[in-house]
PDB file of C-alpha atoms in Angstrom:
ATOM      1  CA  UNK A   1       2.717  -6.565 -18.742  1.00  0.00           C
ATOM      2  CA  UNK A   2       2.285  -6.186 -14.994  1.00  0.00           C
ATOM      3  CA  UNK A   3      -0.764  -4.169 -13.953  1.00  0.00           C
ATOM      4  CA  UNK A   4      -1.795  -2.944 -10.512  1.00  0.00           C
ATOM      5  CA  UNK A   5      -5.299  -1.577 -10.021  1.00  0.00           C
ATOM      6  CA  UNK A   6      -6.341   0.039  -6.756  1.00  0.00           C
ATOM      7  CA  UNK A   7      -9.901   0.363  -5.489  1.00  0.00           C
ATOM      8  CA  UNK A   8     -11.763   1.297  -2.324  1.00  0.00           C
ATOM      9  CA  UNK A   9     -10.894   4.956  -1.917  1.00  0.00           C
ATOM     10  CA  UNK A  10     -13.467   7.592  -1.077  1.00  0.00           C
ATOM     11  CA  UNK A  11     -14.648  10.253   1.332  1.00  0.00           C
ATOM     12  CA  UNK A  12     -14.972   9.423   5.034  1.00  0.00           C
ATOM     13  CA  UNK A  13     -15.322  11.366   8.248  1.00  0.00           C
ATOM     14  CA  UNK A  14     -12.557  11.465  10.811  1.00  0.00           C
ATOM     15  CA  UNK A  15     -12.644   8.343  12.945  1.00  0.00           C
ATOM     16  CA  UNK A  16     -14.092   6.279  10.130  1.00  0.00           C
ATOM     17  CA  UNK A  17     -12.663   3.354   8.185  1.00  0.00           C
ATOM     18  CA  UNK A  18     -11.862   2.418   4.609  1.00  0.00           C
ATOM     19  CA  UNK A  19     -10.448  -0.708   3.007  1.00  0.00           C
ATOM     20  CA  UNK A  20      -8.239  -0.353  -0.040  1.00  0.00           C
ATOM     21  CA  UNK A  21      -7.557  -3.232  -2.399  1.00  0.00           C
ATOM     22  CA  UNK A  22      -5.013  -3.698  -5.152  1.00  0.00           C
ATOM     23  CA  UNK A  23      -5.392  -6.351  -7.827  1.00  0.00           C
ATOM     24  CA  UNK A  24      -2.246  -7.523  -9.613  1.00  0.00           C
ATOM     25  CA  UNK A  25      -2.045  -9.202 -13.001  1.00  0.00           C
ATOM     26  CA  UNK A  26       0.687 -10.113 -15.455  1.00  0.00           C
ATOM     27  CA  UNK A  27       3.098 -11.690 -13.020  1.00  0.00           C
ATOM     28  CA  UNK A  28       3.151 -14.452 -10.442  1.00  0.00           C
ATOM     29  CA  UNK A  29       1.903 -12.557  -7.387  1.00  0.00           C
ATOM     30  CA  UNK A  30       3.784 -14.899  -5.087  1.00  0.00           C
ATOM     31  CA  UNK A  31       7.093 -13.536  -6.386  1.00  0.00           C
ATOM     32  CA  UNK A  32       6.306  -9.942  -5.409  1.00  0.00           C
ATOM     33  CA  UNK A  33       6.801  -7.981  -2.218  1.00  0.00           C
ATOM     34  CA  UNK A  34       4.061  -5.371  -1.984  1.00  0.00           C
ATOM     35  CA  UNK A  35       3.597  -1.974  -0.367  1.00  0.00           C
ATOM     36  CA  UNK A  36       1.314   1.021  -0.092  1.00  0.00           C
ATOM     37  CA  UNK A  37       2.516   4.590  -0.452  1.00  0.00           C
ATOM     38  CA  UNK A  38       0.562   7.832  -0.312  1.00  0.00           C
ATOM     39  CA  UNK A  39       0.956  11.323  -1.664  1.00  0.00           C
ATOM     40  CA  UNK A  40      -0.787  14.396  -0.312  1.00  0.00           C
ATOM     41  CA  UNK A  41      -1.080  17.540  -2.449  1.00  0.00           C
ATOM     42  CA  UNK A  42       2.237  19.329  -2.696  1.00  0.00           C
ATOM     43  CA  UNK A  43       4.098  16.643  -0.792  1.00  0.00           C
ATOM     44  CA  UNK A  44       6.371  13.726  -1.584  1.00  0.00           C
ATOM     45  CA  UNK A  45       5.103  10.185  -1.990  1.00  0.00           C
ATOM     46  CA  UNK A  46       5.541   8.581   1.420  1.00  0.00           C
ATOM     47  CA  UNK A  47       5.704   4.993   2.587  1.00  0.00           C
ATOM     48  CA  UNK A  48       2.656   3.636   4.426  1.00  0.00           C
ATOM     49  CA  UNK A  49       3.018  -0.136   4.783  1.00  0.00           C
ATOM     50  CA  UNK A  50       4.768  -3.136   3.249  1.00  0.00           C
ATOM     51  CA  UNK A  51       4.329  -6.894   3.251  1.00  0.00           C
ATOM     52  CA  UNK A  52       6.747  -9.514   1.987  1.00  0.00           C
ATOM     53  CA  UNK A  53       5.843 -12.233  -0.501  1.00  0.00           C
ATOM     54  CA  UNK A  54       5.746 -14.852   2.252  1.00  0.00           C
ATOM     55  CA  UNK A  55       3.916 -12.497   4.651  1.00  0.00           C
ATOM     56  CA  UNK A  56       6.729 -12.951   7.174  1.00  0.00           C
ATOM     57  CA  UNK A  57       7.870  -9.333   7.101  1.00  0.00           C
ATOM     58  CA  UNK A  58       5.402  -6.490   7.660  1.00  0.00           C
ATOM     59  CA  UNK A  59       6.320  -2.854   8.221  1.00  0.00           C
ATOM     60  CA  UNK A  60       4.365   0.314   8.864  1.00  0.00           C
ATOM     61  CA  UNK A  61       5.111   4.004   8.913  1.00  0.00           C
ATOM     62  CA  UNK A  62       5.017   5.326  12.467  1.00  0.00           C
ATOM     63  CA  UNK A  63       2.134   7.608  11.552  1.00  0.00           C
ATOM     64  CA  UNK A  64      -0.197   4.667  10.793  1.00  0.00           C
ATOM     65  CA  UNK A  65       0.920   2.013  13.297  1.00  0.00           C
ATOM     66  CA  UNK A  66      -1.995   0.687  15.307  1.00  0.00           C
ATOM     67  CA  UNK A  67      -4.542   2.105  12.843  1.00  0.00           C
ATOM     68  CA  UNK A  68      -3.708   0.508   9.463  1.00  0.00           C
ATOM     69  CA  UNK A  69      -3.318  -3.169   8.612  1.00  0.00           C
ATOM     70  CA  UNK A  70      -1.777  -4.520   5.427  1.00  0.00           C
ATOM     71  CA  UNK A  71      -2.619  -8.016   4.214  1.00  0.00           C
ATOM     72  CA  UNK A  72      -2.404 -10.088   1.066  1.00  0.00           C
ATOM     73  CA  UNK A  73      -4.256 -12.994  -0.492  1.00  0.00           C
ATOM     74  CA  UNK A  74      -1.934 -14.958  -2.749  1.00  0.00           C
ATOM     75  CA  UNK A  75      -4.864 -17.010  -4.076  1.00  0.00           C
ATOM     76  CA  UNK A  76      -6.657 -13.885  -5.294  1.00  0.00           C
ATOM     77  CA  UNK A  77      -3.583 -11.853  -6.297  1.00  0.00           C
ATOM     78  CA  UNK A  78      -4.618  -8.960  -4.087  1.00  0.00           C
ATOM     79  CA  UNK A  79      -3.075  -6.815  -1.394  1.00  0.00           C
ATOM     80  CA  UNK A  80      -5.277  -4.878   0.993  1.00  0.00           C
ATOM     81  CA  UNK A  81      -4.959  -1.955   3.368  1.00  0.00           C
ATOM     82  CA  UNK A  82      -7.492  -1.734   6.175  1.00  0.00           C
ATOM     83  CA  UNK A  83      -7.532   1.819   7.514  1.00  0.00           C
ATOM     84  CA  UNK A  84      -9.234   2.519  10.823  1.00  0.00           C
ATOM     85  CA  UNK A  85      -9.556   5.649  12.951  1.00  0.00           C
ATOM     86  CA  UNK A  86      -8.799   7.794   9.927  1.00  0.00           C
ATOM     87  CA  UNK A  87      -7.550  11.329  10.450  1.00  0.00           C
ATOM     88  CA  UNK A  88      -7.669  14.377   8.139  1.00  0.00           C
ATOM     89  CA  UNK A  89      -3.898  14.087   7.742  1.00  0.00           C
ATOM     90  CA  UNK A  90      -4.427  10.685   6.109  1.00  0.00           C
ATOM     91  CA  UNK A  91      -5.958  12.477   3.119  1.00  0.00           C
ATOM     92  CA  UNK A  92      -3.902  11.578   0.052  1.00  0.00           C
ATOM     93  CA  UNK A  93      -3.774   9.544  -3.118  1.00  0.00           C
ATOM     94  CA  UNK A  94      -2.854   5.998  -2.134  1.00  0.00           C
ATOM     95  CA  UNK A  95      -0.667   3.933  -4.426  1.00  0.00           C
ATOM     96  CA  UNK A  96      -0.091   0.209  -4.527  1.00  0.00           C
ATOM     97  CA  UNK A  97       3.474  -0.858  -5.388  1.00  0.00           C
ATOM     98  CA  UNK A  98       5.215  -4.146  -6.064  1.00  0.00           C
ATOM     99  CA  UNK A  99       8.704  -5.475  -6.584  1.00  0.00           C
ATOM    100  CA  UNK A 100      10.423  -8.733  -7.345  1.00  0.00           C
ATOM    101  CA  UNK A 101      13.540  -7.478  -5.590  1.00  0.00           C
ATOM    102  CA  UNK A 102      14.695  -9.686  -2.730  1.00  0.00           C
ATOM    103  CA  UNK A 103      14.330  -7.921   0.633  1.00  0.00           C
ATOM    104  CA  UNK A 104      13.341  -4.476  -0.656  1.00  0.00           C
ATOM    105  CA  UNK A 105      13.833  -1.602   1.726  1.00  0.00           C
ATOM    106  CA  UNK A 106      10.202  -1.021   2.739  1.00  0.00           C
ATOM    107  CA  UNK A 107      10.260   2.759   2.793  1.00  0.00           C
ATOM    108  CA  UNK A 108      12.289   3.259  -0.373  1.00  0.00           C
ATOM    109  CA  UNK A 109      10.217   4.094  -3.435  1.00  0.00           C
ATOM    110  CA  UNK A 110      13.015   3.277  -5.874  1.00  0.00           C
ATOM    111  CA  UNK A 111      13.050  -0.350  -4.708  1.00  0.00           C
ATOM    112  CA  UNK A 112       9.546  -0.826  -6.120  1.00  0.00           C
ATOM    113  CA  UNK A 113       9.176  -1.489  -9.832  1.00  0.00           C
ATOM    114  CA  UNK A 114       5.433  -1.697 -10.384  1.00  0.00           C
ATOM    115  CA  UNK A 115       2.912   0.983  -9.482  1.00  0.00           C
ATOM    116  CA  UNK A 116      -0.814   1.457  -9.703  1.00  0.00           C
ATOM    117  CA  UNK A 117      -2.574   4.634 -10.780  1.00  0.00           C
ATOM    118  CA  UNK A 118      -3.685   5.512  -7.269  1.00  0.00           C
ATOM    119  CA  UNK A 119      -6.963   5.914  -5.426  1.00  0.00           C
ATOM    120  CA  UNK A 120      -8.062   9.059  -3.598  1.00  0.00           C
ATOM    121  CA  UNK A 121      -8.757   8.942   0.124  1.00  0.00           C
ATOM    122  CA  UNK A 122     -10.278  12.052   1.671  1.00  0.00           C
ATOM    123  CA  UNK A 123     -10.899  12.344   5.410  1.00  0.00           C
ATOM    124  CA  UNK A 124     -13.072  15.221   6.553  1.00  0.00           C
ATOM    125  CA  UNK A 125     -12.817  16.731  10.021  1.00  0.00           C
TER     126      UNK A 125
END
């Protein structure tokens, strides 16, 4: 059974930073493309960032470009999201997602098979 467990969420002031991590078990991590999505209260779950299994394709939502960095460590089976210069509009539950699909469409939720339970990020103004 594939499990994804997020950590690193919390409360931070605007302009601050947080680092989210997602640990994956139950499947060869090197066969998965990974992504982060987020969902604010009353809104849809939106794409944040994606990274391919070989780290050769990285994509970001326009709203986080230049502020967020996605990375992965295939030796530790983890994917990370470094979030800098956080804004109140970044407040959401952040979800880690994975897929074995070849060349998933980065912003398409349905292309991702495995999901974590989410971690809350709250940015105060």
